[in-house]
Amino acid sequence: MKVNRWFGLLVTILVLGSTLLPAGVSAEGKRTIEDETIYDLLVDRFNNGSGENDIGIDSRDLTAFNGGDFNGVVDRLTHITDMGFTMVSLGPVFESESYDGKKVLDYAKLEPHFGTDEEFVKMIDALHAKDLAVITDFPLGGVSENHVWAHEGLLKFTPDTDGTIDWEASDATTQQALREALVTFMETYALDGIRLTEIDAYDSAFLNDLIEAVKTVNPDAYVITNEMSDANFDASPDFDKMNALRSSFVRYDADTSSLSLFTNDSRGQLIQFDELTGPRYTYDIVEARMFPPTRWKVAAAALLSLPGIPIMPYGTEIAVNGEASPENHQLMNFKTDPELKDHISDLNTLRNQSEAFRNGDFEMLHNENGFTVYKLSSAEETWIVALNNTTETASLEIPIDVIGENKLLRGVLDGDLVREGKDGVFRIVLERELAEIYFVDEDKGFNTPYLIASIMVYVLFFGFLFLIFRKAKQAKKAKADQ
């Protein structure tokens, strides 16, 4: 299976050649929010890189600070870049009473458990050096009742029963204070954007004012939200589409008709299966008594190829479980089977290198009985994505006018190859619970790049096996000589 994966990707890259754009760059040469793939993490739950800020932490208590920090993010950057993500969302980083950063105490200070100002700047610089954009959350409500503004009686607020408060959203003084705090934060740190959270109480006029304020500091900054809004956010979620994704792939033989919600208009909308504010998708899968690795492989292919801006929370790559916080906020485990991580990497490789794959014209070709096939195309490239979410082998005949004359379909994930039949149709045949992504290539008969690529892959693979055998034999001989 891994040989097929390497083979398919290598051949596709060789075939595309000079048509590939740098990762995350649009056809116009400028990176936009539609080009991003977002890795969403909580600093405290990702990686502990420094013991100096481990004051009062308890990694055995999910309600307590577990030790993750800015240095830990830097230490594990390769984990993120290996999967091909282009943006990291850090959650709230302000001084807070809670490990997730939501119970903010002071918008002017960073959480000491996460590190110092200098370490935060160093982390941002390290992310930028890897060509990763970085954003953080700015909660407009649900802050700690001990927030400095509340403690000093500076602003009006409404208390809640869980030790949090909400600011008086319509109060002019409150709005001015929030605006100034946001601008100061953006001016102080070289962030690529902000995710505004807890926005429900605020009208669009004020939210638009905050968006404009951020873009005054940095015109290229992204301003997004995790809630539906009529304000001028660069991106906001579509919960109907998210629910369509979750229900369509949580079990095999599921009704996928709701995937018809996805159109070209979905491009600027945030989409995700997994989330940090509710049940992890693995929890839903286990509740449905399904096998998470298989479910996730098909689901990841859908998430990273359907129109929209994908968000993948930390731990998705190891199928983290949990119904609600703090159980769904487990400390990241980096010593697990990398199969799903490799699968995500393959998909992001395609997404990053192909403008058509990210933002091409979307056309649903087939969506019946759990078998979904769609087309992504531009003037330069065409892709066919097939998702068989059933318990039987599925097939589809695609007319030549959809694919084009003198073409073939080159499978990327499993190395499948489909040529036009004598009757002028392309027959895709896919085994149960599998996804395949096809690059529409010129059918030139004897394909020299393809042959070279296949020889390279198999020579490298069998050469690797030979080295392992040789080392084992040498070790056995050395042991016998002792």
XYZ file of C-alpha atoms in Angstrom:
482
model
C 0.000 0.000 0.000
C 2.795 2.444 0.880
C 4.623 1.641 -2.365
C 1.451 2.527 -4.287
C 1.117 5.763 -2.292
C 4.696 6.881 -3.004
C 4.365 5.775 -6.607
C 1.136 7.692 -7.249
C 2.367 10.916 -5.706
C 5.757 10.788 -7.383
C 4.289 10.113 -10.818
C 1.710 12.899 -10.432
C 4.367 15.437 -9.450
C 6.577 14.392 -12.371
C 3.646 14.617 -14.788
C 2.481 18.008 -13.551
C 6.043 19.333 -13.665
C 6.231 23.050 -14.340
C 2.470 23.566 -13.964
C 2.777 23.296 -10.190
C 2.569 26.492 -8.168
C 4.465 27.054 -4.928
C 2.572 25.613 -1.981
C -0.366 27.736 -0.895
C -0.066 30.298 -3.701
C -3.045 31.116 -5.895
C -2.992 31.547 -9.653
C -2.736 35.312 -9.115
C 0.437 34.778 -7.086
C -1.043 35.916 -3.766
C -1.885 33.656 -0.849
C -5.508 33.987 0.247
C -7.610 32.423 2.981
C -9.005 29.992 0.377
C -5.463 28.625 -0.081
C -4.979 27.802 3.592
C -5.335 24.526 5.457
C -5.612 25.206 9.186
C -4.142 23.124 12.015
C -5.989 24.116 15.190
C -4.252 23.501 18.508
C -4.361 24.420 22.173
C -0.905 25.498 23.323
C -1.217 23.760 26.699
C -2.178 20.419 25.133
C 0.301 20.256 22.251
C 3.843 19.883 23.559
C 5.858 20.798 26.661
C 9.116 22.350 25.507
C 10.274 24.184 28.634
C 10.258 23.149 32.273
C 10.799 26.707 33.481
C 7.087 27.584 33.195
C 5.789 24.288 34.638
C 4.494 25.883 37.831
C 1.565 23.996 39.317
C 1.003 21.823 36.251
C -0.474 18.325 36.489
C -0.439 16.242 33.307
C -2.649 13.627 34.998
C -5.445 16.138 35.597
C -7.283 17.077 32.398
C -8.793 20.148 34.078
C -5.374 21.576 34.983
C -2.562 23.087 32.956
C -0.622 20.176 31.431
C 2.571 22.021 30.474
C 2.346 22.784 26.760
C 4.042 26.025 25.767
C 5.341 28.188 22.910
C 8.709 26.417 22.963
C 6.898 23.119 22.631
C 5.188 24.299 19.448
C 8.591 25.227 18.002
C 10.039 21.840 18.975
C 7.242 20.021 17.124
C 6.944 22.226 14.030
C 8.129 19.371 11.830
C 5.093 17.366 12.929
C 2.858 20.094 11.493
C 4.846 20.803 8.340
C 5.140 17.079 7.553
C 1.349 17.006 7.244
C 1.366 19.958 4.846
C -0.680 22.471 6.808
C -0.228 26.129 5.850
C -1.670 27.857 8.925
C -1.565 27.248 12.674
C -4.358 28.477 14.920
C -3.194 28.624 18.539
C -6.374 29.263 20.506
C -6.307 32.107 23.065
C -2.839 32.950 24.424
C -3.744 35.672 26.944
C -3.253 35.286 30.682
C -6.032 32.949 31.727
C -7.463 30.897 34.586
C -8.055 27.929 32.269
C -5.704 25.700 30.267
C -7.679 26.383 27.062
C -7.136 30.139 27.413
C -10.826 31.031 27.397
C -11.098 32.449 30.924
C -9.039 35.506 30.041
C -7.661 37.566 32.921
C -5.885 40.295 30.959
C -5.805 41.067 27.227
C -2.486 42.870 27.749
C -0.561 39.859 29.098
C 0.348 36.404 27.785
C -0.342 33.270 29.818
C 2.818 32.575 31.899
C 2.359 28.799 31.568
C 2.739 29.247 27.798
C 5.949 31.269 27.998
C 7.336 34.783 27.831
C 6.790 37.548 25.292
C 10.214 36.751 23.827
C 9.307 33.066 23.462
C 6.015 33.981 21.779
C 7.864 36.160 19.259
C 10.421 33.391 18.717
C 7.604 30.920 18.049
C 5.929 33.259 15.528
C 9.267 33.750 13.766
C 9.817 29.975 13.651
C 6.369 29.435 12.124
C 7.007 32.128 9.526
C 10.380 30.602 8.689
C 8.483 27.430 7.723
C 6.048 29.510 5.631
C 3.249 28.876 8.125
C 0.741 31.620 8.854
C -0.211 31.967 12.522
C -3.400 33.257 14.136
C -4.760 33.308 17.675
C -8.193 33.582 19.238
C -9.491 36.819 20.715
C -12.515 36.029 22.961
C -15.031 38.887 23.159
C -16.899 37.220 26.018
C -16.828 34.309 28.432
C -13.766 35.777 30.158
C -12.864 35.265 33.811
C -14.883 37.048 36.486
C -11.461 38.076 37.791
C -10.526 39.858 34.559
C -8.572 43.032 35.330
C -11.252 45.257 33.771
C -13.965 43.695 35.936
C -11.784 43.677 39.047
C -11.064 47.370 38.659
C -14.658 48.220 37.763
C -13.707 49.676 34.392
C -16.447 48.090 32.276
C -20.008 46.847 32.559
C -20.531 43.105 32.469
C -22.997 40.298 33.129
C -21.840 37.410 35.362
C -22.496 33.765 34.592
C -22.720 30.796 36.961
C -19.457 29.186 35.814
C -17.129 31.924 37.005
C -17.150 33.781 33.684
C -18.576 37.119 32.612
C -19.752 38.687 29.385
C -19.040 42.314 28.586
C -21.954 44.669 27.932
C -21.883 44.353 24.166
C -23.755 47.553 23.319
C -21.785 49.792 25.705
C -19.620 52.301 23.829
C -16.868 52.274 26.467
C -16.685 48.475 26.321
C -16.474 48.494 22.537
C -13.704 51.088 22.562
C -11.716 49.106 25.157
C -12.008 45.883 23.154
C -11.010 47.646 19.953
C -7.933 49.201 21.565
C -6.900 45.893 23.153
C -7.204 44.096 19.814
C -5.243 46.750 17.917
C -2.490 46.800 20.561
C -2.203 43.016 20.404
C -1.897 43.068 16.604
C 0.627 45.928 16.687
C 2.767 44.147 19.287
C 3.069 40.768 17.557
C 3.575 39.856 13.901
C 0.471 37.699 13.681
C -1.145 36.843 10.358
C -4.648 37.176 11.689
C -7.189 36.835 14.464
C -10.107 34.530 15.125
C -12.816 36.434 16.983
C -14.780 34.155 19.317
C -17.773 34.619 21.635
C -19.216 37.145 19.188
C -22.914 36.276 19.450
C -23.887 39.343 21.521
C -22.223 41.857 19.170
C -23.872 43.407 16.130
C -22.333 43.336 12.661
C -21.478 47.029 12.751
C -19.149 46.609 15.734
C -17.664 43.390 14.379
C -16.966 45.136 11.075
C -15.279 47.917 13.041
C -12.993 45.354 14.689
C -12.233 43.721 11.336
C -11.344 47.100 9.846
C -9.156 47.894 12.862
C -7.160 44.676 12.406
C -6.696 45.344 8.699
C -5.553 48.882 9.429
C -2.651 47.345 11.337
C -2.044 44.644 8.712
C -4.019 44.857 5.442
C -3.179 41.226 4.644
C -4.294 39.871 8.013
C -7.053 37.280 8.088
C -9.989 37.916 10.397
C -12.133 34.822 10.843
C -14.633 33.523 13.393
C -15.892 30.190 14.664
C -19.518 31.384 14.661
C -21.944 32.183 11.872
C -22.077 35.917 11.226
C -23.212 38.508 8.682
C -20.128 40.626 9.368
C -17.348 40.957 6.778
C -15.145 38.149 8.033
C -12.626 36.645 5.641
C -14.080 33.275 6.564
C -16.757 31.906 8.861
C -18.205 28.421 9.338
C -21.174 26.826 7.624
C -22.606 24.448 10.200
C -25.030 22.850 7.755
C -22.105 21.703 5.627
C -20.170 20.541 8.683
C -23.151 18.480 9.817
C -23.442 17.097 6.282
C -19.822 15.944 6.436
C -20.162 14.368 9.867
C -23.368 12.497 9.045
C -22.178 11.341 5.623
C -19.011 9.574 6.779
C -19.558 8.617 10.426
C -20.620 5.132 9.289
C -20.521 3.168 6.072
C -23.593 3.013 3.830
C -24.702 6.397 5.210
C -26.958 8.784 3.311
C -24.659 11.237 1.514
C -27.376 13.282 -0.184
C -26.630 16.272 2.087
C -23.247 16.645 0.346
C -25.236 18.364 -2.404
C -24.918 21.470 -0.191
C -21.342 21.842 -1.431
C -21.025 24.158 -4.427
C -18.503 26.644 -5.781
C -19.990 29.169 -3.330
C -18.563 27.093 -0.452
C -14.975 28.200 -1.173
C -14.796 30.933 1.470
C -16.416 28.897 4.243
C -14.645 27.067 7.055
C -15.345 23.336 7.169
C -14.284 20.628 9.595
C -15.228 17.214 10.966
C -13.327 17.295 14.211
C -13.652 20.178 16.656
C -12.331 21.374 19.992
C -15.608 22.889 21.210
C -17.690 19.696 21.096
C -17.483 15.946 20.496
C -14.447 14.820 18.548
C -15.370 13.020 15.347
C -13.765 9.841 16.635
C -16.281 9.915 19.489
C -19.140 9.897 16.974
C -17.479 7.057 15.062
C -17.036 4.940 18.191
C -20.623 5.655 19.257
C -21.716 4.352 15.842
C -19.546 1.239 16.487
C -17.391 1.892 13.467
C -13.613 1.507 12.991
C -12.019 4.991 13.353
C -8.943 4.577 11.067
C -11.058 3.488 8.095
C -13.711 6.137 8.704
C -11.105 8.870 9.076
C -9.250 8.029 5.857
C -12.371 8.513 3.746
C -13.446 11.549 5.796
C -10.041 13.253 5.460
C -10.147 12.822 1.683
C -13.530 14.559 1.627
C -12.472 17.371 3.965
C -9.334 18.238 2.015
C -10.895 18.089 -1.453
C -14.430 19.473 -1.123
C -14.882 23.253 -1.581
C -14.090 25.138 1.600
C -11.276 26.032 3.985
C -10.369 22.918 5.993
C -9.716 23.070 9.732
C -8.172 20.053 11.431
C -7.712 20.187 15.222
C -4.598 18.718 16.804
C -5.004 15.031 17.545
C -7.128 14.324 14.488
C -4.082 12.600 12.991
C -4.146 10.084 15.866
C -7.960 9.868 16.078
C -8.289 11.531 19.493
C -11.581 10.686 21.224
C -13.704 12.624 23.718
C -17.263 13.922 23.985
C -16.585 17.281 25.646
C -13.819 19.278 27.296
C -11.558 18.432 28.973
C -11.777 14.808 27.725
C -11.561 15.952 24.084
C -8.465 18.045 24.915
C -5.997 15.277 25.601
C -2.263 15.941 25.702
C -0.891 15.232 22.230
C 0.768 11.831 21.804
C 3.474 11.870 19.130
C 4.358 8.154 19.468
C 1.486 6.609 17.535
C 0.941 4.852 14.212
C 1.698 7.438 11.483
C -0.647 5.930 8.848
C -3.394 8.561 9.171
C -0.795 11.322 9.454
C 0.790 10.122 6.182
C -2.640 10.072 4.528
C -3.289 13.678 5.586
C 0.158 14.615 4.283
C -0.597 13.087 0.878
C -3.874 14.984 0.601
C -2.336 18.288 1.661
C 0.501 17.773 -0.827
C -2.070 17.715 -3.615
C -3.993 20.638 -2.175
C -0.919 22.816 -1.700
C 0.584 22.130 -5.108
C -2.531 22.477 -7.242
C -4.627 25.619 -7.578
C -7.322 23.557 -9.299
C -7.445 21.126 -6.397
C -7.881 23.983 -3.893
C -10.016 26.435 -5.803
C -10.976 24.857 -9.111
C -14.492 24.657 -10.504
C -16.517 22.077 -8.561
C -18.944 19.707 -10.252
C -20.764 16.840 -8.540
C -20.800 13.883 -10.955
C -22.424 11.231 -8.794
C -23.765 11.094 -5.242
C -25.946 8.073 -4.580
C -26.075 5.331 -1.953
C -22.821 6.367 -0.273
C -20.761 6.555 -3.464
C -19.703 10.119 -4.244
C -17.679 11.310 -7.242
C -16.899 14.915 -8.123
C -14.717 16.916 -10.462
C -12.305 19.775 -9.663
C -10.998 21.644 -12.673
C -9.320 24.728 -14.066
C -8.037 25.684 -17.506
C -4.777 23.848 -16.706
C -5.797 20.823 -14.616
C -8.639 18.435 -13.872
C -9.076 16.093 -10.913
C -11.664 13.424 -10.195
C -12.332 12.525 -6.538
C -14.089 9.240 -5.783
C -15.292 8.337 -2.273
C -16.758 4.862 -1.788
C -18.360 4.959 1.650
C -20.180 1.658 1.209
C -19.615 -1.985 2.109
C -19.419 -3.107 -1.517
C -17.258 -2.374 -4.539
C -18.734 0.624 -6.383
C -18.339 1.708 -9.984
C -19.220 4.654 -12.180
C -19.108 5.251 -15.917
C -17.989 8.771 -16.789
C -18.635 9.968 -20.371
C -15.720 11.176 -22.470
C -17.154 14.703 -22.677
C -16.634 15.048 -18.896
C -13.000 13.896 -19.012
C -11.902 14.877 -22.533
C -10.419 13.047 -25.496
C -7.077 11.237 -25.371
C -7.037 11.313 -21.571
C -6.435 8.832 -18.786
C -7.160 8.931 -15.049
C -4.071 8.507 -12.919
C -4.858 7.486 -9.330
C -2.714 9.249 -6.752
C -3.552 7.519 -3.474
C -3.442 3.886 -4.597
C -1.900 4.104 -8.069
C -5.061 3.144 -9.982
C -5.005 3.814 -13.740
C -8.187 4.235 -15.803
C -8.203 4.547 -19.592
C -11.081 5.296 -21.918
C -12.998 2.175 -22.878
C -13.820 1.193 -26.444
C -17.335 2.496 -25.873
C -16.045 5.992 -25.036
C -16.503 5.947 -21.248
C -14.130 5.889 -18.288
C -15.025 3.220 -15.721
C -14.002 3.971 -12.143
C -14.113 0.894 -9.923
C -13.403 1.405 -6.229
C -13.332 -1.132 -3.419
C -15.379 -0.652 -0.250
C -14.581 2.159 2.199
C -11.857 3.679 0.070
C -11.065 7.049 -1.481
C -9.127 7.611 -4.687
C -8.112 10.860 -6.334
C -7.400 10.858 -10.049
C -5.352 13.349 -12.020
C -6.645 13.702 -15.579
C -3.539 13.251 -17.703
C -2.766 13.087 -21.408
C -2.890 9.514 -22.709
C 0.311 9.302 -24.733
C 0.551 5.530 -24.753
C 4.132 4.737 -23.781
C 4.808 7.255 -21.005
C 8.518 7.794 -20.336
C 8.136 9.901 -17.126
C 5.725 7.311 -15.777
C 8.135 4.468 -16.540
C 11.072 6.321 -14.992
C 9.043 7.096 -11.885
C 7.922 3.488 -11.474
C 11.499 2.228 -11.841
C 12.738 4.788 -9.295
C 10.097 3.866 -6.733
C 10.629 0.128 -6.963
C 14.439 0.391 -7.068
C 14.395 2.547 -3.934
C 11.936 0.262 -2.189
C 13.749 -2.986 -2.916
C 17.087 -1.294 -2.254
C 15.759 -0.376 1.178
C 14.702 -3.976 1.799
C 18.155 -5.185 0.684
C 19.885 -2.848 3.153
C 17.706 -4.083 5.994
C 18.441 -7.707 5.059
C 22.155 -6.989 4.793
C 22.305 -5.256 8.174
C 20.401 -8.111 9.802
C 22.801 -10.633 8.275
C 25.841 -8.621 9.454
C 24.411 -8.373 12.950
C 23.797 -12.134 13.031
C 27.375 -12.815 11.878
C 28.845 -10.417 14.427
C 26.865 -12.128 17.191
C 28.116 -15.553 16.028
C 31.743 -14.328 16.030
C 31.526 -13.187 19.654
